[in-house]
Amino acid sequence: MHLFQHKNGELYAENVPVKKLVQEFGTPLYIYSYNTLLRHFKAYDEAFDAFPHIICFALKANSNKAILNLFSRNGGGADVVSGGELFRALKAGIRPEKIVYAGVGKTEQEIKSALKSKILMFNVESEDELKEINRVAGEIKTKAPIALRINPDIDPETHPYISTGLKQHKFGIPIEDALEHYRLANSLKNIKVIGIHKHIGSQLTKISPFVDALKRILLLVEELTKQGINIDYLDIGGGLGITYRDETPPDPKQLAKNILPLLKGRKLTLIMEPGRSIAGNAGILVTKTLYLKKGQGKEFVIVDAGMNDLMRPSLYGAYHHIQPVVKSRRGKIVADVVGPICESGDFLAKDREITMIYKGEYLAVMSAGAYGFTMSSNYNSRPGIAEVMVKGREYSLIRKRGTYNDLIRGEILPEFM
Ligand code: LLP
């Protein structure tokens, strides 16, 4: 459930008309619902109440400071994958002891700053990285707390671009090699083994891959304990799907119901790294219709948001529901909703049946709160778009619209020219 609903034919973000927001802040505009974000965060927190846990929101889904701060105020942590994300998490008030750091290509600089910040743990993805973390930790005379990211070879049954837990993927350490890697980790002077990590993919709509992967990981935990390697933190990653169209993914409660029995009696702290399932349906992208165009056997609705603002349709062929901000009784048309970018792949929807829309009217692209702004770019020299947060009747700009000057910031004319 989210709080973007039509009332008397007009779309509201919580108790604020979307039209009012676009009139004040312009388009394209990302709008987030505070109470939806909070509700989704709490759905996890409450579902896992019976077991020690930390909800480490995955910054890659949405890293706006205001959104991160909302989670941190409610006890949330962060899953980061770069020095930039670590910086953001800390700036937003997330406590370092609730930050986990994943990613296959951590640099020396990034490792150093994470160590100095005293994060909870590194989710290590290879032997090489493990040795590098050991070396860097030695250099600054500290011990690095780590988990190994284990690839359990489970098919998450999702889009191939966002599935990560199979043998052929670049992520994690193959489960067959896990013991050997843990022994190595345990022998390294500047490494302290504290956890185990897995993440098998995103937009999962079934519960069984979570359960199957967890069972494999728990067998490994038992084996490690036998060998005297103690695991305190079990990080099960993120991945719960959301409804974009008609998917019926499990909710945190169902996830808890299926996995908590497997954890009963174990002395562990559970870490989860949800991104999409918290932020996805808590945000929309509002865009203005610029032109209508009749092609050969095809209609185009040309809007002011492009693939640079929301990349998911172009990149994954992802479906985002699109609806008029103000409903009308007009007939339906089948059209491609396209942006102003000079690429054939620049579309928000293809062959979509939508209510007839006119120039100057607004469309809401739904489920855009996760992997929307974070994946956006300045392609075609389009400034970053503004973001607004709504809470009840209140609202606030949480990111200013970019300017043309922002576009050229940092660019240098060489002296030899
Ligand atoms: N933890 C790790 C280690 C991850 O790699 C990811 C997502 C998450 C947590 C959060 O997963 P979530 O709960 O959001 O499913 N850009 C794609 C999604 C890429 C996901 C990458 N990893 C999209 O727009 O669908």
XYZ file of C-alpha atoms and ligand atoms in Angstrom:
442
model
C 0.000 0.000 0.000
C 1.169 3.478 -0.794
C -0.202 6.950 -0.336
C -0.491 8.136 -3.922
C -4.211 7.951 -4.607
C -6.752 9.818 -6.692
C -9.345 11.784 -4.728
C -12.177 13.283 -6.758
C -10.239 12.499 -9.900
C -7.061 14.228 -8.794
C -3.837 12.477 -7.769
C -2.629 13.202 -4.245
C 0.685 12.513 -2.583
C -0.606 11.841 0.937
C -2.769 14.943 1.520
C -1.175 17.216 -1.032
C -2.442 17.490 -4.623
C 0.336 16.472 -7.004
C -0.681 19.348 -9.258
C 0.106 21.825 -6.529
C 3.597 20.340 -6.189
C 4.370 20.470 -9.884
C 3.090 24.023 -10.085
C 5.458 24.995 -7.304
C 8.494 22.891 -8.199
C 8.119 22.219 -11.921
C 8.580 18.981 -13.841
C 10.016 16.436 -14.126
C 9.686 15.900 -10.392
C 10.284 12.984 -8.043
C 7.793 12.930 -5.184
C 8.172 10.683 -2.131
C 5.685 9.854 0.575
C 7.166 10.061 4.071
C 4.482 7.885 5.600
C 4.814 5.197 2.927
C 8.577 5.052 3.459
C 8.101 4.829 7.198
C 5.370 2.218 6.936
C 7.502 0.023 4.681
C 10.511 0.382 6.967
C 8.435 -0.477 10.023
C 6.882 -3.458 8.246
C 10.361 -5.036 8.332
C 11.154 -3.886 11.825
C 7.923 -5.240 13.266
C 7.975 -8.496 11.288
C 11.408 -9.356 12.700
C 10.738 -7.950 16.141
C 11.202 -11.343 17.792
C 14.804 -11.724 16.619
C 17.797 -9.378 17.014
C 18.091 -7.546 13.709
C 19.319 -4.485 11.848
C 17.600 -3.138 8.745
C 20.371 -1.828 6.539
C 18.604 0.105 3.782
C 20.343 -0.362 0.411
C 21.441 3.122 -0.631
C 21.658 2.161 -4.272
C 17.851 2.188 -4.375
C 17.570 5.752 -3.104
C 20.250 7.749 -1.357
C 18.661 11.134 -0.731
C 19.785 12.450 2.651
C 16.249 13.151 3.829
C 15.153 9.590 3.136
C 18.203 8.071 4.814
C 17.740 10.336 7.795
C 14.155 9.124 8.171
C 15.415 5.538 8.476
C 18.277 6.400 10.776
C 15.859 8.160 13.163
C 13.957 4.915 13.308
C 16.964 2.748 14.081
C 17.895 1.878 10.523
C 21.346 1.147 9.179
C 22.768 1.160 5.666
C 24.072 -1.187 3.002
C 26.651 0.719 0.975
C 28.687 -0.226 -2.080
C 31.055 2.689 -2.528
C 32.943 5.393 -0.679
C 30.330 7.837 -1.961
C 27.487 5.855 -0.457
C 29.384 5.522 2.810
C 29.847 9.291 2.879
C 26.140 9.836 2.239
C 25.075 7.348 4.907
C 27.265 8.959 7.547
C 26.188 12.471 6.524
C 22.559 11.440 6.856
C 23.164 10.387 10.460
C 23.335 6.614 10.055
C 25.509 5.144 12.790
C 28.680 3.473 11.515
C 28.064 0.399 13.647
C 24.958 -0.163 11.515
C 26.695 0.097 8.153
C 27.667 -2.886 5.991
C 29.789 -2.478 2.905
C 29.456 -4.779 -0.151
C 30.632 -4.633 -3.773
C 33.209 -6.510 -5.822
C 35.574 -3.613 -6.435
C 36.349 -1.744 -3.241
C 39.413 0.478 -3.676
C 42.224 0.970 -1.168
C 40.930 4.466 -0.456
C 37.404 3.235 0.112
C 38.570 0.445 2.410
C 40.630 2.911 4.414
C 37.778 5.349 4.927
C 35.385 2.560 5.907
C 37.911 1.264 8.466
C 38.447 4.733 9.873
C 34.694 5.237 10.116
C 34.441 1.979 12.092
C 31.632 0.417 10.098
C 30.007 -2.799 11.277
C 31.513 -5.019 8.588
C 32.795 -5.469 5.069
C 30.929 -7.976 2.935
C 33.938 -9.384 1.137
C 33.500 -10.759 -2.359
C 36.862 -12.410 -3.223
C 40.126 -13.755 -1.858
C 42.039 -10.892 -3.418
C 39.827 -8.342 -1.718
C 40.187 -10.134 1.602
C 43.973 -9.878 1.379
C 43.764 -6.221 0.404
C 41.521 -5.410 3.366
C 43.966 -7.275 5.622
C 46.855 -5.240 4.229
C 45.089 -1.868 4.524
C 43.884 -2.657 8.058
C 47.478 -3.538 9.020
C 48.699 -0.274 7.620
C 46.423 1.744 9.836
C 46.890 -0.654 12.751
C 43.351 -1.842 13.084
C 41.393 -5.062 12.635
C 38.809 -5.229 9.885
C 35.481 -6.857 10.783
C 34.313 -8.950 7.845
C 31.661 -11.264 6.486
C 32.201 -13.263 3.346
C 29.582 -12.844 0.675
C 28.643 -16.371 -0.265
C 27.102 -17.191 -3.581
C 24.702 -20.034 -2.787
C 23.976 -20.878 -6.440
C 20.212 -20.428 -6.152
C 18.102 -19.150 -9.032
C 16.110 -16.155 -7.787
C 13.809 -16.406 -10.823
C 13.981 -12.725 -11.683
C 15.271 -10.564 -14.534
C 18.766 -11.756 -15.596
C 20.291 -8.266 -15.095
C 19.251 -8.171 -11.446
C 19.912 -11.760 -10.491
C 23.196 -12.232 -8.669
C 23.335 -15.544 -6.827
C 24.172 -18.013 -9.562
C 27.543 -19.589 -10.307
C 28.050 -17.509 -13.433
C 27.709 -14.186 -11.613
C 30.603 -11.989 -10.570
C 29.267 -11.658 -7.032
C 30.415 -13.429 -3.902
C 32.419 -16.549 -3.257
C 31.121 -19.898 -4.571
C 29.637 -21.866 -1.716
C 31.955 -24.818 -2.444
C 34.959 -22.594 -1.745
C 33.483 -20.920 1.306
C 35.158 -23.010 4.023
C 38.578 -22.566 2.524
C 38.073 -18.793 2.282
C 36.856 -18.598 5.871
C 39.935 -20.510 7.046
C 42.110 -18.057 5.184
C 40.212 -15.083 6.617
C 40.576 -16.504 10.098
C 44.321 -16.842 9.676
C 44.867 -13.241 8.569
C 46.250 -11.042 11.316
C 44.241 -7.918 10.660
C 40.923 -9.582 9.872
C 38.202 -10.405 12.328
C 35.558 -12.762 10.998
C 32.166 -11.798 12.395
C 29.586 -12.631 9.764
C 28.266 -14.221 6.642
C 26.456 -12.515 3.778
C 24.322 -13.467 0.814
C 22.189 -11.559 -1.679
C 20.775 -13.525 -4.586
C 18.955 -10.938 -6.633
C 16.375 -8.219 -6.762
C 12.630 -8.003 -7.446
C 12.075 -11.547 -6.144
C 8.429 -12.468 -6.161
C 8.684 -15.894 -4.572
C 9.705 -16.864 -1.094
C 11.349 -20.210 -1.930
C 14.663 -18.838 -3.267
C 15.143 -16.920 0.016
C 14.458 -20.029 2.062
C 16.572 -22.350 -0.087
C 19.516 -19.955 -0.056
C 19.254 -19.425 3.676
C 19.209 -23.167 4.361
C 22.453 -23.567 2.455
C 24.016 -20.676 4.319
C 22.930 -22.042 7.707
C 24.541 -25.414 6.994
C 27.720 -23.530 6.310
C 27.379 -21.557 9.555
C 27.098 -24.846 11.451
C 30.191 -26.227 9.759
C 32.089 -23.023 10.549
C 31.110 -23.195 14.205
C 32.425 -26.780 14.327
C 35.713 -25.525 12.974
C 35.889 -22.827 15.649
C 34.943 -19.922 13.366
C 32.194 -17.963 15.028
C 29.499 -16.142 13.108
C 27.636 -13.363 14.930
C 25.961 -11.612 12.021
C 23.850 -13.267 9.373
C 23.232 -10.850 6.495
C 20.557 -12.161 4.134
C 20.729 -9.246 1.680
C 17.739 -7.565 0.073
C 15.631 -8.501 -2.878
C 11.947 -8.618 -1.944
C 9.956 -7.549 -4.987
C 7.177 -5.016 -5.311
C 4.032 -4.667 -7.376
C 4.778 -2.725 -10.543
C 1.867 -4.182 -12.487
C 0.281 -7.358 -11.154
C 3.088 -9.110 -9.276
C 2.157 -10.471 -5.881
C 5.456 -10.582 -3.991
C 5.666 -11.743 -0.398
C 5.755 -9.007 2.241
C 8.215 -8.779 5.159
C 5.734 -10.574 7.410
C 5.632 -13.591 5.099
C 9.394 -13.487 4.796
C 9.719 -13.468 8.581
C 7.227 -16.309 8.924
C 9.303 -18.448 6.596
C 12.770 -17.667 7.810
C 12.489 -16.981 11.526
C 11.742 -20.653 12.327
C 15.064 -21.550 10.672
C 16.874 -19.158 12.999
C 15.247 -20.245 16.222
C 17.695 -20.768 19.059
C 20.665 -19.453 17.089
C 22.842 -16.772 18.622
C 22.903 -14.411 15.677
C 21.989 -10.894 14.711
C 20.065 -10.841 11.470
C 20.869 -8.165 8.910
C 18.588 -7.344 6.011
C 19.379 -5.022 3.110
C 16.050 -4.054 1.553
C 15.989 -1.290 -1.006
C 13.191 -1.562 -3.541
C 10.595 -3.030 -1.167
C 10.918 0.041 1.062
C 11.378 2.865 -1.425
C 9.938 1.598 -4.734
C 6.274 2.295 -4.223
C 6.966 5.259 -1.953
C 7.924 7.467 -4.884
C 6.568 8.665 -8.216
C 7.971 10.601 -11.132
C 5.731 13.330 -12.478
C 6.211 14.529 -16.004
C 4.530 17.043 -18.310
C 3.213 16.225 -21.780
C 5.101 18.363 -24.255
C 3.754 17.162 -27.580
C 1.568 14.544 -29.175
C 2.721 13.018 -32.376
C 1.116 10.597 -34.771
C 3.704 8.343 -36.345
C 3.097 5.697 -38.995
C 0.592 3.468 -37.239
C 1.780 4.647 -33.889
C 1.100 7.485 -31.497
C 3.724 9.104 -29.350
C 3.185 11.032 -26.167
C 6.321 13.123 -25.775
C 6.980 14.066 -22.171
C 9.636 16.098 -20.369
C 11.133 13.144 -18.432
C 13.574 10.929 -20.275
C 15.560 7.757 -19.890
C 18.190 9.824 -18.112
C 15.671 10.544 -15.323
C 14.233 7.027 -15.087
C 16.355 4.415 -16.747
C 14.500 1.247 -15.805
C 12.150 0.999 -18.809
C 15.015 1.487 -21.286
C 17.535 -0.653 -19.470
C 15.413 -3.607 -18.368
C 12.241 -3.181 -20.381
C 10.712 -2.614 -16.954
C 7.030 -1.821 -16.602
C 6.015 1.309 -14.695
C 2.354 2.120 -14.448
C 1.564 5.532 -15.926
C -1.569 7.480 -15.102
C -2.868 10.990 -15.585
C -2.492 13.294 -12.593
C -6.004 14.587 -13.276
C -8.383 11.874 -14.435
C -10.703 12.493 -17.342
C -13.503 10.645 -19.112
C -11.753 10.801 -22.456
C -11.216 7.706 -24.553
C -8.127 5.543 -24.549
C -5.227 5.603 -26.931
C -2.364 3.186 -27.386
C 0.894 5.072 -27.442
C 4.579 5.053 -26.664
C 5.355 7.454 -23.858
C 8.741 8.836 -24.822
C 11.226 11.389 -23.523
C 13.213 14.159 -25.216
C 16.502 12.220 -25.355
C 18.029 11.520 -28.739
C 17.898 7.733 -28.504
C 15.335 5.288 -29.828
C 15.607 3.542 -26.483
C 14.295 6.610 -24.692
C 10.851 5.537 -23.559
C 8.918 5.267 -20.319
C 6.310 2.934 -21.811
C 5.757 1.145 -25.105
C 2.426 0.405 -26.770
C 0.668 1.467 -23.613
C -3.051 1.958 -23.368
C -3.565 5.280 -21.635
C -6.349 7.800 -21.343
C -6.095 10.464 -24.029
C -3.832 13.215 -22.773
C -3.223 16.733 -24.070
C -0.239 19.018 -24.300
C 0.572 20.607 -20.961
C -1.114 17.915 -18.865
C 0.722 15.816 -16.316
C 1.403 12.100 -16.085
C 2.525 10.201 -13.010
C 4.992 7.365 -13.489
C 4.355 5.079 -10.550
C 6.727 2.896 -8.469
C 9.671 5.167 -9.194
C 11.005 5.582 -5.643
C 13.728 2.928 -5.995
C 16.445 2.902 -8.683
C 14.898 6.060 -10.112
C 16.875 9.128 -9.162
C 19.921 7.064 -8.106
C 20.330 5.696 -11.621
C 19.676 9.001 -13.342
C 22.293 10.866 -15.334
C 22.869 14.190 -17.048
C 22.828 12.665 -20.514
C 21.940 15.207 -23.210
C 23.041 17.801 -20.648
C 19.844 17.657 -18.709
C 20.179 18.970 -15.164
C 19.307 16.600 -12.297
C 15.643 16.842 -11.434
C 14.142 18.045 -8.167
C 12.897 15.772 -5.386
C 10.121 16.546 -2.920
C 8.993 14.755 0.228
C 5.394 14.897 1.407
C 4.201 14.135 4.926
C 0.473 14.512 5.465
C -0.318 18.074 4.467
C 3.298 19.174 4.701
C 5.888 19.005 1.982
C 9.454 20.019 1.417
C 11.963 20.152 -1.388
C 14.636 17.548 -0.562
C 16.813 18.170 -3.593
C 16.990 21.326 -5.621
C 16.654 21.036 -9.358
C 20.100 21.103 -10.983
C 21.239 24.135 -12.939
C 23.141 24.590 -16.178
C 26.107 25.703 -14.116
C 25.999 22.378 -12.252
C 26.423 20.692 -15.623
C 29.807 22.272 -16.310
C 31.093 22.347 -12.728
C 34.575 20.907 -12.624
C 35.222 21.121 -16.347
C 38.579 22.647 -17.286
C 39.891 24.238 -20.466
C 43.473 23.001 -20.974
C 46.167 25.675 -21.173
C 47.527 24.159 -24.388
C 44.368 25.088 -26.274
N 22.131 -5.858 -1.109
C 22.949 -6.058 -2.158
C 24.269 -6.636 -1.946
C 22.520 -5.696 -3.449
O 23.324 -5.906 -4.488
C 21.242 -5.129 -3.633
C 20.765 -4.730 -4.965
C 20.429 -4.921 -2.486
C 20.915 -5.317 -1.250
C 19.069 -4.304 -2.561
O 18.198 -5.076 -3.296
P 16.633 -4.730 -3.342
O 16.050 -4.960 -1.975
O 16.492 -3.339 -3.746
O 16.094 -5.676 -4.336
N 18.842 -1.356 -10.776
C 18.030 -2.551 -10.667
C 18.215 -3.229 -9.322
C 19.646 -3.601 -9.039
C 19.807 -4.233 -7.695
C 21.242 -4.362 -7.324
N 21.471 -4.864 -6.010
C 16.577 -2.183 -10.933
O 16.277 -1.017 -11.172
O 15.718 -3.073 -10.929
